[in-house]
Coordinates of C-alpha atoms in Angstrom, one line a residue:
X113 CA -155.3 24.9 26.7
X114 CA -157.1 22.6 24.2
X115 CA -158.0 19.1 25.8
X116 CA -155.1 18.0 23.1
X117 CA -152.7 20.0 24.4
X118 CA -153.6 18.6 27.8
X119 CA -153.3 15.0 26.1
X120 CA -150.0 15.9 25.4
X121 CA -148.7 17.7 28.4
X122 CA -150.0 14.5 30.5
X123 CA -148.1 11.7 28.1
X124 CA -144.7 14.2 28.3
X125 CA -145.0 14.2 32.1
X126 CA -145.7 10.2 32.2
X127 CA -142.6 9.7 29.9
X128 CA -140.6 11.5 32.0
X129 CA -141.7 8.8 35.1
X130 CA -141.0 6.2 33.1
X131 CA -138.0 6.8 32.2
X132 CA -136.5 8.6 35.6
X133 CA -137.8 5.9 37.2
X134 CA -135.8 3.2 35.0
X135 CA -132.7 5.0 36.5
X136 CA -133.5 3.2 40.5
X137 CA -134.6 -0.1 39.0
X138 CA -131.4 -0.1 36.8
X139 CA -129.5 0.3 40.3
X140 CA -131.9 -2.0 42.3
X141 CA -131.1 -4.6 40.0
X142 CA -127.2 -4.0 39.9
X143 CA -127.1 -5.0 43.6
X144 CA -127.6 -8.8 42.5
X145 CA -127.0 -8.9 38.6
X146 CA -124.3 -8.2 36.1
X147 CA -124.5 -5.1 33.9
X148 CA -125.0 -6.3 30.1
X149 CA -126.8 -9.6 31.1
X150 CA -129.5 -6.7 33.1
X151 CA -129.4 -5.2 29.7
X152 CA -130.1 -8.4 28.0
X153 CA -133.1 -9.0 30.3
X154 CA -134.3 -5.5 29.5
X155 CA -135.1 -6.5 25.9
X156 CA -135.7 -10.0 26.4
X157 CA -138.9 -9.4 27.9
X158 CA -139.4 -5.4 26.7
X159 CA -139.1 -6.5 22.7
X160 CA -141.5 -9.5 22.4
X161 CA -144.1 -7.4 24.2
X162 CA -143.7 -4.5 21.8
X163 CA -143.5 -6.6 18.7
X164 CA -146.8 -7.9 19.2
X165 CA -147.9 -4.4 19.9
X166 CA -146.4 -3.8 16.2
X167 CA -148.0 -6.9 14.7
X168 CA -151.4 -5.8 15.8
X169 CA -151.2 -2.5 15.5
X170 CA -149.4 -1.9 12.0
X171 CA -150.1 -3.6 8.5
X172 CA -146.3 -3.6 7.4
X173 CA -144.4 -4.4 10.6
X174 CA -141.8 -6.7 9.1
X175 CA -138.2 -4.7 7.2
X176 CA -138.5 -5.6 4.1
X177 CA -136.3 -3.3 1.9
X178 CA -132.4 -2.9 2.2
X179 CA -132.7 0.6 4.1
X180 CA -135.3 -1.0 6.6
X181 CA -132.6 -3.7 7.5
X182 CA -129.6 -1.2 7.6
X183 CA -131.6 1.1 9.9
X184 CA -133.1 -1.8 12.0
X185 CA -128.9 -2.7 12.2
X186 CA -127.6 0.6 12.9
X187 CA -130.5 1.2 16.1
X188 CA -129.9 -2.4 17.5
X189 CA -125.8 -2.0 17.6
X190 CA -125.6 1.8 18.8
X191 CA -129.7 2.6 20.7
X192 CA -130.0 -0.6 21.8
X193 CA -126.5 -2.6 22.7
X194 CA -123.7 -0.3 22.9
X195 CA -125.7 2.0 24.5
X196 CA -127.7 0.3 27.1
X197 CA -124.6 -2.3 27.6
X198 CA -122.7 1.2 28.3
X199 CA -125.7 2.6 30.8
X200 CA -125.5 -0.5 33.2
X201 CA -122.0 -0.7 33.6
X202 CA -121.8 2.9 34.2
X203 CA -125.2 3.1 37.1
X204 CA -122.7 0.0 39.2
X205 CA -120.9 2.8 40.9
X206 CA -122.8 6.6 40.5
X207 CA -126.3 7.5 41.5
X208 CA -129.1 6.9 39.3
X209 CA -129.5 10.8 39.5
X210 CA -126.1 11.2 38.1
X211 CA -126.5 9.1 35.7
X212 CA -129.7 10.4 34.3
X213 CA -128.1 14.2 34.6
X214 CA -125.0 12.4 32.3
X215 CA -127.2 10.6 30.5
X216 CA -129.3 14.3 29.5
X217 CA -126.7 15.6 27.2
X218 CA -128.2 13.4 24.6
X219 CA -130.0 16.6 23.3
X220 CA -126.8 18.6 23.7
X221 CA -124.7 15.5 21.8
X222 CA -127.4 14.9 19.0
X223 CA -126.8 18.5 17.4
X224 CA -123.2 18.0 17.2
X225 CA -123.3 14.6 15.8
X226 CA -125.6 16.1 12.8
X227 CA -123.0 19.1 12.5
X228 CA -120.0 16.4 11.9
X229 CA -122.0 14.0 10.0
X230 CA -124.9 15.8 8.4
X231 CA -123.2 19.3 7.6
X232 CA -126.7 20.4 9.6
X233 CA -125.2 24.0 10.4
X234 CA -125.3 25.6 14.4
X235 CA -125.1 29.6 15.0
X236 CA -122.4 30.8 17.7
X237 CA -125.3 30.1 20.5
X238 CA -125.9 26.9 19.3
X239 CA -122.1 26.3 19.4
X240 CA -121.8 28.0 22.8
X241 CA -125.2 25.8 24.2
X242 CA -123.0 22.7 23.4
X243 CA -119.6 23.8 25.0
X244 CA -121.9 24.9 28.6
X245 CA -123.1 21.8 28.1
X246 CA -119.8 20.2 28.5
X247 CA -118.9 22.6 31.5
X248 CA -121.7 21.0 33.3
X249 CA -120.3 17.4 32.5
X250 CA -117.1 19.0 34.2
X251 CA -118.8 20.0 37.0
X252 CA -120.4 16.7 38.1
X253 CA -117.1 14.7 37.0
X254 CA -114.8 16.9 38.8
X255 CA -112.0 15.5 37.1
X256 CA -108.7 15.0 38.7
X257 CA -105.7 13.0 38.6
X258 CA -106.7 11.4 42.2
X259 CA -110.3 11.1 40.7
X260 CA -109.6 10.3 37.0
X261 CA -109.6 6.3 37.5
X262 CA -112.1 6.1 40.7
X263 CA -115.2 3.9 40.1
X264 CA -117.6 7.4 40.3
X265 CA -115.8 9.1 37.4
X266 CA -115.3 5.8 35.2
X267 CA -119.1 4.8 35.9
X268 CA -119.6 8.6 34.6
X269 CA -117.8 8.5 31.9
X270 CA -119.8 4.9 30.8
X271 CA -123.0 6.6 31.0
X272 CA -121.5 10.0 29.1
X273 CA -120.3 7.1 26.7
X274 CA -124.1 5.9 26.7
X275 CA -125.4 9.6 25.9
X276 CA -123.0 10.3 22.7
X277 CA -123.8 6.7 21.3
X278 CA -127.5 6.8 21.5
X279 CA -126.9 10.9 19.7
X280 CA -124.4 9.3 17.2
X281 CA -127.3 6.0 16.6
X282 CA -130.1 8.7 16.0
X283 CA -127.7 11.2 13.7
X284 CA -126.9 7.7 11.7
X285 CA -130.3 6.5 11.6
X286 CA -131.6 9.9 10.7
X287 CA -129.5 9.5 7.2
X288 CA -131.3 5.7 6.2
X289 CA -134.1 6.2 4.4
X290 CA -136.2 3.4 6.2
X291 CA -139.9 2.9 5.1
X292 CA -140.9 0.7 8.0
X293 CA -142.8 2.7 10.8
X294 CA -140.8 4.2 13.8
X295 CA -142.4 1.7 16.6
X296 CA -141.9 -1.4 14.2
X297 CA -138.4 -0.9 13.7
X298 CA -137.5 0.1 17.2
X299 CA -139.3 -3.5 18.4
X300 CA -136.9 -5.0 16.1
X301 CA -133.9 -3.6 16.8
X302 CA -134.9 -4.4 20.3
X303 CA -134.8 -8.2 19.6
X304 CA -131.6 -8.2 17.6
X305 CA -130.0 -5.9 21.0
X306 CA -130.8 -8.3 23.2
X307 CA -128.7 -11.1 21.0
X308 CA -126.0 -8.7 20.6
X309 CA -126.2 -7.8 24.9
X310 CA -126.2 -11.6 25.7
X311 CA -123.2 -12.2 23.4
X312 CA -121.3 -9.3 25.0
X313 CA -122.1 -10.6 28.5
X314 CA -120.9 -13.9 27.3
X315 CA -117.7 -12.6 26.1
X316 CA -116.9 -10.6 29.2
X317 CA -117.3 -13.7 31.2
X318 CA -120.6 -12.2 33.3
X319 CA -122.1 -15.4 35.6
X320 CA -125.2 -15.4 37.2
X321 CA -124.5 -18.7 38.7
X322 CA -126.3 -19.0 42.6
X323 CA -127.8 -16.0 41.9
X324 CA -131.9 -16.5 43.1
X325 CA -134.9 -14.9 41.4
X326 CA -135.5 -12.6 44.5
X327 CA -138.7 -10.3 44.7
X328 CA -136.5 -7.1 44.7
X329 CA -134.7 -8.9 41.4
X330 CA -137.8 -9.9 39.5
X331 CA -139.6 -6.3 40.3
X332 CA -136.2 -4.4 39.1
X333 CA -136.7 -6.5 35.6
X334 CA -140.0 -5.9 35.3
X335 CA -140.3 -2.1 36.0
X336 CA -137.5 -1.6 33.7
X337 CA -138.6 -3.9 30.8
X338 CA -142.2 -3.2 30.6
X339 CA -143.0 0.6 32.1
X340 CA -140.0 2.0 31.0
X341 CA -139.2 0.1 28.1
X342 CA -142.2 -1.4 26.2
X343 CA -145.0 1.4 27.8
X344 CA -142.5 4.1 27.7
X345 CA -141.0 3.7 24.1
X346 CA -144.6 4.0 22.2
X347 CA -145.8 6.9 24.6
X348 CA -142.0 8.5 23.1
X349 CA -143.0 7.7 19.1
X350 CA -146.4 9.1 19.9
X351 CA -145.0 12.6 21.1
X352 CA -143.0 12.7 18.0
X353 CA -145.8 12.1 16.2
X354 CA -147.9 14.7 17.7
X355 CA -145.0 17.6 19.2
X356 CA -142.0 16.9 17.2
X357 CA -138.5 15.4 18.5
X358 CA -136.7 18.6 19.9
X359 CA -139.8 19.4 22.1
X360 CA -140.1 15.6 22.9
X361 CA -136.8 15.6 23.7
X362 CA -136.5 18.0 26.2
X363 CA -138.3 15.1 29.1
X364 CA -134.8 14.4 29.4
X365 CA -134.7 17.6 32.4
X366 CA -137.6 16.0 33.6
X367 CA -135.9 12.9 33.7
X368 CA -133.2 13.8 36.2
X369 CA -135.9 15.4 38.6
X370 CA -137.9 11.8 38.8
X371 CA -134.4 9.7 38.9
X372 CA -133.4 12.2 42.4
X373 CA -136.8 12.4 44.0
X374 CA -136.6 8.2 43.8
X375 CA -133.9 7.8 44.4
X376 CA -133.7 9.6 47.7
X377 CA -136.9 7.9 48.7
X378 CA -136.7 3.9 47.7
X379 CA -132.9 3.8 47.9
X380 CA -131.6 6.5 50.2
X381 CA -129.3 8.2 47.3
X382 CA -128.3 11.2 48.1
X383 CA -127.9 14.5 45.3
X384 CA -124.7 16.1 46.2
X385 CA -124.5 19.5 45.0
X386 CA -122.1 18.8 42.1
X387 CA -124.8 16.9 40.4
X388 CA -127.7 20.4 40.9
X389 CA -125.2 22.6 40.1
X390 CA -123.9 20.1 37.1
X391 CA -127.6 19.9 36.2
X392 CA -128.4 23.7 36.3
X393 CA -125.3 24.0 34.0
X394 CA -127.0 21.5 31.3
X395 CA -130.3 22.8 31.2
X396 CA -128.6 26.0 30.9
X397 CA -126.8 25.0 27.5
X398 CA -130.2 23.1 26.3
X399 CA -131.8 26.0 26.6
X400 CA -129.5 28.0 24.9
X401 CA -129.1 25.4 21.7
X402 CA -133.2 24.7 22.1
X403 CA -134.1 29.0 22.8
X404 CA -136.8 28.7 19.9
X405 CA -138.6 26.1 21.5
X406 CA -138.1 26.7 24.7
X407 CA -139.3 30.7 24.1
X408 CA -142.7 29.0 22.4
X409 CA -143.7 26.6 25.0
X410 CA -143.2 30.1 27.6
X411 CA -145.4 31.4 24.8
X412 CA -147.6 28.8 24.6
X413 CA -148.0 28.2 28.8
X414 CA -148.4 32.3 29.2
X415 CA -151.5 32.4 26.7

């Protein structure tokens, strides 16, 4: 293995402890805060930091053209608020290993999306990866009417919600011919999220009234602003850059695996075995829609 390759392979294992770990500081910081002001917090300090980044780090960082500002729209309304608004309320009552299992099918959700919106065609295994994809969701819902309006499956069914938003905001963005670099226009439409998140937090009625700037509080903010957020998004772009999205993509099984592991040892969480067998289920279908990819990375690891 080239010492790129092993460049790579460390920035895809890194990205996937980021983001797993965003999963426990996203519950941590549930305990004492409301969902969509969290989410506010998230890209009040997270965009900032990453704009600066952009500033110093690109020539044209600023949208300038019609397409730059529709894209920049479209990411902050669907990647960035509906989405991460969705996320929060969904980790109040399920385990951050659920959610990050839910919050997988993005891969599985993204195809689909360009089938209905793109006319990007899918083969009968493509179609079939989808469908056991949606047999896993089953599996870890267990839906019911006794269970169909409990707090588990509705916080489920908020961070499913999550997943087919954040597929839907990539198929849409995928269509706008934007000219402004990738990490430029994500900064952005992190600034204009956050507006959008406080106004939805407003509008709910969310309060943080008496609530105090604890250390667990402050931590919670910061590990999921700044590693998993401002770190994490750049290390994401890069792997684009350098392995392409559908094998970038795929940290989202490593994901899971880093949400369960700390989630069992900083908050006690427990993975009951509808979320492993739930899990199995999705990787399953991923690698069924992804078998190209999948077969050349055997290939690549076996050489």
């Amino acid at each position: 293995m080239s010492l790129g390759r092993y460049r790579n392979a460390g920035l895809f294992v890194l990205l996937g402890v980021l983001f797993g770990s965003s999963f426990v500081a996203i519950k941590a910081g549930l305990d004492a805060l409301p969902p969509v002001f969290f989410a506010a917090l998230r890209f009040d300090v997270a965009a900032p930091l990453l704009l600066v980044y952009a500033a110093v780090r690109y020539d044209d960082w600023v949208p300038r053209t019609r397409p730059d500002v529709a894209s920049l729209v479209v990411g902050a309304v669907t990647i960035v608020a509906a989405n991460n608004g969705l996320l929060f309320l969904g980790q109040r009552t399920i385990t951050p290993a659920a959610a990050s299992v839910m919050y997988g099918l993005n891969p599985l959700l993204s195809p689909a999306f360009a089938f209905l919106l793109l006319g990007q065609r899918l083969d009968v295994r493509g179609i079939v990866g989808i469908l056991l994809g949606l047999v896993g969701v089953v599996v870890i819902v267990q839906p019911s009417p006794e269970t169909i309006t409990s707090g588990s499956t509705v916080g489920q069914l908020y961070v499913l919600a999550a997943a087919a938003v954040i597929a839907l905001g990539s198929v849409l963005t995928r269509r706008i011919e934007a000219t402004i670099e990738s990490i430029p226009m994500t900064a952005w439409a992190m600034a204009l999220g956050a507006v959008l998140l406080h106004a939805w937090s407003l509008a709910i009625g969310e309060s943080v009234a008496g609530t105090a700037p604890t250390p667990t509080i402050v931590a919670a903010i910061l590990v999921v602003a700044i590693p998993s957020t401002a770190a994490a998004y750049p290390i994401y772009f890069t792997l684009i850059r350098r392995i392409g999205p559908v094998r970038t993509n795929l940290v989202a099984y490593v994901v899971p695996i880093v949400a369960a592991l700390t989630g069992w040892l900083l908050l006690g969480e427990p993975v009951t075995p509808a979320t492993a067998v739930g899990f199995c289920i999705v990787v399953a279908g991923v690698a069924l829609l992804e078998r190209r990819v999948v077969a050349a990375e055997l290939a690549r690891l076996s050489s």
